[in-house]
Amino acid sequence: MKLVYRFGNGRTDGSARMGDILGSKGANLAEMCRLGLPVPAGFTVTTDVCVHYMQRKAAPRELAAEVREGLEHIEKWAGRGFGDTDNPLLLSVRSGARVSMPGMMDTVLNLGLNDESVKGLARASRNPRFAWDCYRRLIQTYGEVVLGVKPRSADEPDPFEAEIDRVKKQRRVKHDRDLTAEDLKELVEEFKRLVRRRTKHEFPADPDEQLWKTIAAVFRSWNNERAVVYRRMNDIPDDWGTAVNVMAMVYGNMDELSGTGVAFSRDPATGENRFYGEFLTNAQGEDVVAGVRTPKPISELHSVMPAVYRQLAAIRGKLERHYRDMQDIEFTIERGRLFMLQTRTGKRTGFAAVRIALEMVDEQLITREEAMLRVEPDAMNHLLRPIFDPKEKSKAIAEERLLARGLPAGPGAAAGRIFFTAETLQKARKGRDEEQYILVREETSPEDIKGMEAAAGILTARGGMTSHAALVARQMGKVCIVGCSEIEVNCRQGSMSVHGQKFQEGDFISLDGFVGEVIQGKIKTIPSEVVRVLVEKTLKPEQAPVYQRFARLMRWADRHRRLRVRANADHPDQARAAKALGAQGIGLCRTEHMFFGERRINKFRAMILAGTESERRKVLKELLPLQRRDFEAIFREMPGKPVTIRTLDPPLHEFLPKGGKEIREAAKVLGVSPEKLRQRSNELRETNPMLGHRGCRLGITFPEITEMQARAIFEAACRVKADGVDVEPEVMIPLVSDVAELVQQRRVVDRVARQVFEEAGIKVRYRVGTMIEVPRAALTADRIAREADFFSFGTNDLTQLTFGFSRDDVGRFLPQYLDEGVIRRDPFASLDITGVGRLIEQGLELGRRTKPGLKVGICGEHGGEPDSVKFCHRVGLDYVSCSPYRVPVARLAAAQAVLLERAETHH
Amino acid sequence: MKLVYRFGNGRTDGSARMGDILGSKGANLAEMCRLGLPVPAGFTVTTDVCVHYMQRKAAPRELAAEVREGLEHIEKWAGRGFGDTDNPLLLSVRSGARVSMPGMMDTVLNLGLNDESVKGLARASRNPRFAWDCYRRLIQTYGEVVLGVKPRSADEPDPFEAEIDRVKKQRRVKHDRDLTAEDLKELVEEFKRLVRRRTKHEFPADPDEQLWKTIAAVFRSWNNERAVVYRRMNDIPDDWGTAVNVMAMVYGNMDELSGTGVAFSRDPATGENRFYGEFLTNAQGEDVVAGVRTPKPISELHSVMPAVYRQLAAIRGKLERHYRDMQDIEFTIERGRLFMLQTRTGKRTGFAAVRIALEMVDEQLITREEAMLRVEPDAMNHLLRPIFDPKEKSKAIAEERLLARGLPAGPGAAAGRIFFTAETLQKARKGRDEEQYILVREETSPEDIKGMEAAAGILTARGGMTSHAALVARQMGKVCIVGCSEIEVNCRQGSMSVHGQKFQEGDFISLDGFVGEVIQGKIKTIPSEVVRVLVEKTLKPEQAPVYQRFARLMRWADRHRRLRVRANADHPDQARAAKALGAQGIGLCRTEHMFFGERRINKFRAMILAGTESERRKVLKELLPLQRRDFEAIFREMPGKPVTIRTLDPPLHEFLPKGGKEIREAAKVLGVSPEKLRQRSNELRETNPMLGHRGCRLGITFPEITEMQARAIFEAACRVKADGVDVEPEVMIPLVSDVAELVQQRRVVDRVARQVFEEAGIKVRYRVGTMIEVPRAALTADRIAREADFFSFGTNDLTQLTFGFSRDDVGRFLPQYLDEGVIRRDPFASLDITGVGRLIEQGLELGRRTKPGLKVGICGEHGGEPDSVKFCHRVGLDYVSCSPYRVPVARLAAAQAVLLERAETHH
């Protein structure tokens, strides 16, 4: 069995297909060599060696010889010797498993240095500062990674960094780069002393010992506590092991003919087919990322090093043709010589994804089916989000108003006044709703929810894509940038500063949530092309290239998908937008949202305050024409399409006023004392309203409410049908946990239907069905199906109950759960297939066992999330229903589900 | 096919075994005839006829002839003619299905009367008032039941009763019994007019028409709305149909040699083998129940009608020998002649059930196995409840201080001062905890919860065994009597009156919750014999006959059962009591209850207020020795038995002070500002705490808490083991919804265990397992079992989440659900086998698929509920765990499960 795979210098043993034994990093380096690209020579120790090492606590006997051969292979390529004191070869060692695993150790650079060879390097590079900096970095990372020199408690600072800080203070300098070669030399001595003190051993001067101990440390890291826990949690087999990549070091900071950069083979923001990226001369990779110096656009490389630029541009084309997708590459130029360090599929915005996929079809690089699979369905939603006026945005960038970059956690564009606490923002907004506001926080917490709701955009200095801010913003559909570490927030002073520039409460900033850019000042936002063409009808299709691409992709998707897509819409204008975006019906119309108008809310409150059934009926009679009018308008928007209307769902307490002033005002309007209102509110308060007196439980204790709603539905249907418009009403009973509840509510609905049809002299075909959103409903779906014409899985509540997570409270622990890998994805964003999915499959199977043709859909927010949609297709649901602006997402995801299914059956 | 089964007068076609076609009532009447007992002659129309009628909307052709024969059979027995105007035979018609079905029509009496025959009856009975009263009752019930004359809306009064009220007002009398024959005659005319006005038809004078229309109405009632809904909800097949029982009327109100009574073949309160009951001369059945006249004890019948008494006593013996169980009988004496109207198995207290079963074994009436099955397991709990000092109770009864009777909804005895609102009771109790209080309400509602908690007993005027008061009292283990309609509560005045006697706030009453008696004044309560012998050890077994019976039955049960029974105990004294009552270990020790002591709660609060991990660790270090001491004491109480300790479960908010005063006091003790405390409390407040940051979610975000608890457990275990005591600790992780949570918490526990064992130089065998209380845990139990040494189903939370019911809020709709049959049993009292049970079976099956020998138990409150225990046995759990005082219940139920299983396999 081969233990070591070499790459580069004309001899490459591996390829991209060998990820299982080489890890993804190693396999990709090999592939670039195969393509003849300039990659520094190196070798990969296979994952099998790791497994052997873990089992026997020792490497296979043959390994030493193979590594020796690998070293010679590198030395030959580099023309330097590993351990040579005059012109030393330095190595990097990186771990690399089959799948990416956070919590595994990463990288040790500059292996091969010691007190002698550092001088050789200084001479050879003619740069002593560079040499000593390499050496101190080696001792530091080797000390941490291989020797385990770490802070002894969470409160203690990193011991190496503490030394650096001490020396900087002594020298009165601010940045690491201000330290001289002499300073670094002193640091090296301090570091060695630190290692001796902590480990009772000297830092090893022998390059071979350095290399072998580092390889062993990478192997051991496979079994460190965090990695083991991570694997158990994520079902990664323990016997996969990690590979180890050993590679010659190359340096972009040798001189002005050296440099380093990152680039994309097409524009990752727009998708335009142009070479896009940036570089720095005389710099290391981390300088590009750190933002200390401003990198230059890749096009300028042409004037600096024309030959290198031409070579790079050729590589760009070669890689794209080879991988048939947009690539994200890293390169280093050492004294005019180009080296490729990495290539991988490039991340892109939704706009870019769509454009690249379609243009690659036109370029005959990929097929239409591949194009459909290439676009993340969420991209279809990005195409609907508000954008910055392109001219104004270009102007802002030209004026160098780009302040910082963070992680794009919520797509869209927003500009507004900044506030640093939820309270001040809410207070500022009061009475000035027309203005827009941006909440800026170090990071957000559950107490900030109201402020986030009131803001148009959210910006945080800390936190990643799974942080509280990112989760909540996605849930609320807010523009959001997180982890923008360049800003410093001082929320007590009500200010923030970015690279020394200070911003006060009330100042304007603009957030581009598509790419994560924070821009100074106020940039005008406009609706997306697609919305202007389809919903607002203020733009002609031929003037809207983004819309045209959207429409083309949607046409293809609709030709393939089988799953039907409906929308959740509570108002006629939502229904209209949904239809424009392709909805094939309404899957969920929440009647309670109709009660929140100024006049209606007080009628509804009067109903809640009514002491007797007959009083209640009196008020309900007044609400009837209002509901009927709403339903009529929605039916007219959806001719010939099913409209599913859910009876009253939320607990009554939600309709009552909260604050003292609100209570006094409402009491006045209602003609009761504030005490009475407060008392009723107290009576209705529940410990766990989510599990309380709501859903069909209300309809059962107050059947007159269901009666009124059924009457409004059927009267509206009859009026619309009388005008010759096709109607297909579906009455949906929420929160059923037992068939008996459905029996009872269905009787009320059927009775009212008979009465209304008799009165109107018109009959309308209708269905009565139920939400399956309580675990017990799924578990007893065979019984429930006896009484139901259709099921609709309410996956929001079903997720809450199956996990025992309150959606309102989950922010207290879910971010940490996601960070630590206890949960892989937010189950409210993407359907939990392992648990909730099992329940859905069970409910579906039991329901169709009773009624083979039972129509079944889903109407939780998962209905617009691509992986959830694919699950729905796979288990055999008839339709998904989601918010209008996610209908295109669901359409594409449904098409992908078909294509994936086809690919599977072909394998 | 035979359509009509006759009984009585020497010819009886049916028997007790024919309940399917005769209904239970008809079958029992037939059986009494077979035994040669004096039953008025009659016949039963079979359920088959009902089915035929429902299908074809007409009776089978042969029915007329068979009913004719049946009528002749009755006429022959009665010596009167049906429709005879001089000496009319009157009939009763009653429905009677296989199973009892509320919402079905009931009874029409006195069929056969008309304007002519009423005069004949007046003459024959020599009692015109009696005759006219019979006639007006016929028109009223026939009008309602057969002709459908009813209030036209819920607000309208019953039209017949309205007429009666009008006439009473005119005559200025208060009670129906004050109306004269002339008054009743006028009412008859009014009633007939009412029928004519409402139905446009005359009340039928033809007895045959009366009879046939009534039979048809009973058949139709099988398909009335409530009955159909009830059947659908309760899985009763539509094609069972109901039988109809037609029987000669007999009268106990003819003269002083007539009478009526109810009796039990043994004392239903104590089980003593003596004839027990009461009777009234010259009275009808409803007079005994109505409480207008005071009935006499059955023994006095001996002096009034010695021959009848002897006959009745002989029947008592015959029925008991025949049915081999205690009987509850109804009889009527018409002019010195005894008639049996009903016999059925008698209801009894727990004391009586045990005594009767054991004595019947000694009398060789039944076997030991039958005796074990005869006793409702709940009876074992009754034997542990406090009782009234027997002498004081007898004295109170002798002094005629028995005020009223209601439904015994919570067993036990309680005496205290009465209060009529939750607030006044709580206020009165403040600072006077040594006194006892009784909450008296018209009926209770969720707002009364705190008052119910503060009360020793609860008394309501309205509501049945499924009312809010009954449910909550049972949950809280309070003495409770509901539906005591004899009391009138005036909660605004703060008083109640019983038969004219008035009681004020603060007066004493005593409640006997075993039998439902409300007694004036304060009767001393004492602990039960069993508790005095086993727990308090203040009574010698040989002086305690109740204890001896208890112990005898428990011995038999333990010999049969296979399921192990553990107890839920949080304190050493609870563990001691549990062991005395037979617990085989601790199945749930809730560590949080240990934090509620005065000193500890503030330490725990300091932990909650800590801003950093190291501050938190400092406070946890102070809590460690306290927890360790608790665990040590519990381990010492349970040598060689498993003790399952659950890590911290409730949300932190529960530990913080609530009111302003409490906050100020706590802040002072903690040395922080009240604002800080209030702020932290606000931060921790959750919308749905049941679904919030609790259970292992706390242990994951604050692993140092789990660490401290694990350390306390293992240090305690080592100390106890060092003293030579066997320990078997089991650490249980709560609220797990994914295996990853268990992986993470288990690592913490295992790590601490290794550390402690190393420090102590002692190793203790321990297990780490998990609660299965979140639906997702049951659904993914195969994955969770990989990391768990045991499962314990937490059925309280599992029920909450499977139904989506908050236990704290369910009082708002559950009573109505139970009343209307939407739910058959409170799922928090008795495990919902259809839904939650399915989930448990699934979890068990999946868990054991991964680990075949996996130890699985249950520790919700269902662990002490008989039917739930039987379910646990059936599906194959290893143990149940319940509160100490329910351990004997579980022991008996577990034995019954084995006996039932054996009976099933024999069939």
Short mmCIF file of N, CA, C and O in Angstrom, two decimals, chain B residues 150-200:
data_model
loop_
_atom_site.label_atom_id
_atom_site.label_comp_id
_atom_site.label_asym_id
_atom_site.label_seq_id
_atom_site.Cartn_x
_atom_site.Cartn_y
_atom_site.Cartn_z
N LYS B 150 -88.61 22.03 22.72
CA LYS B 150 -87.42 22.43 23.50
C LYS B 150 -87.25 23.93 23.45
O LYS B 150 -87.86 24.59 22.61
N PRO B 151 -86.41 24.51 24.30
CA PRO B 151 -86.13 25.95 24.19
C PRO B 151 -85.58 26.23 22.80
O PRO B 151 -84.83 25.44 22.25
N ARG B 152 -85.95 27.40 22.24
CA ARG B 152 -85.52 27.69 20.88
C ARG B 152 -84.12 28.31 20.83
O ARG B 152 -83.53 28.43 19.78
N SER B 153 -83.61 28.75 21.99
CA SER B 153 -82.23 29.25 22.04
C SER B 153 -81.68 28.96 23.42
O SER B 153 -82.42 28.65 24.35
N ALA B 154 -80.37 29.10 23.56
CA ALA B 154 -79.72 28.78 24.83
C ALA B 154 -80.21 29.70 25.94
O ALA B 154 -80.20 29.34 27.12
N ASP B 155 -80.65 30.92 25.58
CA ASP B 155 -81.07 31.88 26.60
C ASP B 155 -82.50 31.62 27.08
O ASP B 155 -82.89 32.03 28.18
N GLU B 156 -83.31 30.97 26.24
CA GLU B 156 -84.71 30.76 26.55
C GLU B 156 -84.87 29.66 27.60
O GLU B 156 -84.16 28.67 27.56
N PRO B 157 -85.80 29.82 28.55
CA PRO B 157 -86.00 28.73 29.53
C PRO B 157 -86.77 27.57 28.89
O PRO B 157 -87.37 27.72 27.84
N ASP B 158 -86.73 26.41 29.56
CA ASP B 158 -87.50 25.27 29.10
C ASP B 158 -88.98 25.64 29.10
O ASP B 158 -89.51 26.14 30.10
N PRO B 159 -89.69 25.43 27.99
CA PRO B 159 -91.08 25.92 27.92
C PRO B 159 -92.02 25.23 28.93
O PRO B 159 -92.93 25.86 29.45
N PHE B 160 -91.80 23.93 29.19
CA PHE B 160 -92.65 23.24 30.16
C PHE B 160 -92.41 23.77 31.58
O PHE B 160 -93.34 24.08 32.33
N GLU B 161 -91.13 23.92 31.92
CA GLU B 161 -90.79 24.41 33.26
C GLU B 161 -91.29 25.84 33.44
O GLU B 161 -91.68 26.25 34.54
N ALA B 162 -91.29 26.61 32.35
CA ALA B 162 -91.78 27.99 32.43
C ALA B 162 -93.25 27.99 32.83
O ALA B 162 -93.69 28.81 33.64
N GLU B 163 -94.03 27.04 32.25
CA GLU B 163 -95.45 26.93 32.60
C GLU B 163 -95.61 26.59 34.08
O GLU B 163 -96.42 27.16 34.79
N ILE B 164 -94.81 25.61 34.54
CA ILE B 164 -94.89 25.20 35.95
C ILE B 164 -94.60 26.39 36.85
O ILE B 164 -95.32 26.67 37.81
N ASP B 165 -93.54 27.15 36.51
CA ASP B 165 -93.18 28.32 37.32
C ASP B 165 -94.33 29.33 37.35
O ASP B 165 -94.61 29.93 38.38
N ARG B 166 -94.95 29.51 36.20
CA ARG B 166 -96.05 30.47 36.12
C ARG B 166 -97.17 30.06 37.07
O ARG B 166 -97.66 30.88 37.86
N VAL B 167 -97.54 28.78 37.03
CA VAL B 167 -98.64 28.31 37.88
C VAL B 167 -98.24 28.41 39.36
O VAL B 167 -99.05 28.81 40.21
N LYS B 168 -97.00 28.05 39.68
CA LYS B 168 -96.57 28.13 41.08
C LYS B 168 -96.65 29.57 41.58
O LYS B 168 -97.09 29.82 42.69
N LYS B 169 -96.24 30.51 40.73
CA LYS B 169 -96.29 31.92 41.12
C LYS B 169 -97.74 32.33 41.38
O LYS B 169 -98.05 32.96 42.39
N GLN B 170 -98.62 31.93 40.45
CA GLN B 170 -100.06 32.24 40.59
C GLN B 170 -100.58 31.72 41.91
O GLN B 170 -101.33 32.39 42.61
N ARG B 171 -100.19 30.47 42.25
CA ARG B 171 -100.71 29.85 43.48
C ARG B 171 -99.88 30.26 44.70
O ARG B 171 -100.17 29.84 45.80
N ARG B 172 -98.86 31.02 44.48
CA ARG B 172 -97.96 31.46 45.55
C ARG B 172 -97.41 30.27 46.35
O ARG B 172 -97.47 30.24 47.57
N VAL B 173 -96.96 29.27 45.65
CA VAL B 173 -96.29 28.14 46.32
C VAL B 173 -94.86 28.04 45.80
O VAL B 173 -94.54 28.58 44.75
N LYS B 174 -94.04 27.34 46.59
CA LYS B 174 -92.62 27.33 46.28
C LYS B 174 -92.21 26.04 45.56
O LYS B 174 -91.40 26.06 44.65
N HIS B 175 -92.72 24.88 46.05
CA HIS B 175 -92.26 23.59 45.53
C HIS B 175 -93.31 22.94 44.64
O HIS B 175 -94.50 23.16 44.80
N ASP B 176 -92.84 22.12 43.74
CA ASP B 176 -93.75 21.35 42.87
C ASP B 176 -94.73 20.56 43.71
O ASP B 176 -95.91 20.43 43.39
N ARG B 177 -94.21 19.99 44.83
CA ARG B 177 -95.06 19.11 45.64
C ARG B 177 -96.22 19.87 46.30
O ARG B 177 -97.15 19.26 46.81
N ASP B 178 -96.16 21.22 46.30
CA ASP B 178 -97.26 21.98 46.88
C ASP B 178 -98.41 22.19 45.91
O ASP B 178 -99.45 22.72 46.28
N LEU B 179 -98.20 21.78 44.66
CA LEU B 179 -99.28 21.94 43.68
C LEU B 179 -100.35 20.87 43.93
O LEU B 179 -100.03 19.72 44.22
N THR B 180 -101.62 21.27 43.81
CA THR B 180 -102.73 20.34 44.06
C THR B 180 -103.09 19.60 42.78
O THR B 180 -102.59 19.93 41.69
N ALA B 181 -103.99 18.61 42.94
CA ALA B 181 -104.48 17.86 41.77
C ALA B 181 -105.09 18.81 40.76
O ALA B 181 -104.89 18.69 39.55
N GLU B 182 -105.83 19.80 41.25
CA GLU B 182 -106.47 20.77 40.35
C GLU B 182 -105.41 21.56 39.58
O GLU B 182 -105.54 21.79 38.38
N ASP B 183 -104.35 22.00 40.31
CA ASP B 183 -103.27 22.75 39.66
C ASP B 183 -102.66 21.91 38.54
O ASP B 183 -102.38 22.40 37.44
N LEU B 184 -102.45 20.65 38.83
CA LEU B 184 -101.78 19.77 37.87
C LEU B 184 -102.67 19.55 36.65
O LEU B 184 -102.20 19.47 35.52
N LYS B 185 -103.95 19.46 36.92
CA LYS B 185 -104.92 19.30 35.84
C LYS B 185 -104.84 20.50 34.89
O LYS B 185 -104.82 20.36 33.67
N GLU B 186 -104.74 21.70 35.48
CA GLU B 186 -104.60 22.90 34.67
C GLU B 186 -103.29 22.85 33.85
O GLU B 186 -103.27 23.18 32.67
N LEU B 187 -102.24 22.38 34.52
CA LEU B 187 -100.95 22.28 33.84
C LEU B 187 -101.04 21.35 32.64
O LEU B 187 -100.46 21.60 31.58
N VAL B 188 -101.74 20.22 32.83
CA VAL B 188 -101.91 19.26 31.74
C VAL B 188 -102.52 19.95 30.52
O VAL B 188 -102.06 19.80 29.39
N GLU B 189 -103.55 20.79 30.79
CA GLU B 189 -104.18 21.51 29.68
C GLU B 189 -103.17 22.47 29.01
O GLU B 189 -103.09 22.56 27.79
N GLU B 190 -102.41 23.17 29.85
CA GLU B 190 -101.42 24.11 29.32
C GLU B 190 -100.39 23.37 28.47
O GLU B 190 -99.98 23.81 27.40
N PHE B 191 -99.94 22.21 28.99
CA PHE B 191 -98.92 21.43 28.28
C PHE B 191 -99.45 20.97 26.92
O PHE B 191 -98.75 21.01 25.91
N LYS B 192 -100.69 20.52 26.91
CA LYS B 192 -101.24 20.05 25.64
C LYS B 192 -101.32 21.20 24.64
O LYS B 192 -101.03 21.04 23.46
N ARG B 193 -101.72 22.41 25.17
CA ARG B 193 -101.76 23.57 24.30
C ARG B 193 -100.36 23.90 23.74
O ARG B 193 -100.21 24.21 22.57
N LEU B 194 -99.39 23.81 24.63
CA LEU B 194 -98.00 24.08 24.23
C LEU B 194 -97.56 23.15 23.09
O LEU B 194 -97.00 23.57 22.09
N VAL B 195 -97.91 21.86 23.26
CA VAL B 195 -97.54 20.88 22.24
C VAL B 195 -98.23 21.22 20.92
O VAL B 195 -97.61 21.22 19.86
N ARG B 196 -99.49 21.58 21.01
CA ARG B 196 -100.25 21.90 19.79
C ARG B 196 -99.65 23.11 19.09
O ARG B 196 -99.44 23.12 17.90
N ARG B 197 -99.34 24.15 19.89
CA ARG B 197 -98.79 25.38 19.33
C ARG B 197 -97.44 25.10 18.63
O ARG B 197 -97.18 25.59 17.54
N ARG B 198 -96.63 24.30 19.29
CA ARG B 198 -95.28 24.10 18.77
C ARG B 198 -95.22 23.09 17.61
O ARG B 198 -94.40 23.22 16.72
N THR B 199 -96.05 22.04 17.67
CA THR B 199 -95.89 20.94 16.70
C THR B 199 -97.01 20.91 15.67
O THR B 199 -96.94 20.14 14.72
N LYS B 200 -98.04 21.75 15.88
CA LYS B 200 -99.23 21.75 15.00
C LYS B 200 -99.96 20.40 15.04
O LYS B 200 -100.66 20.04 14.12
#
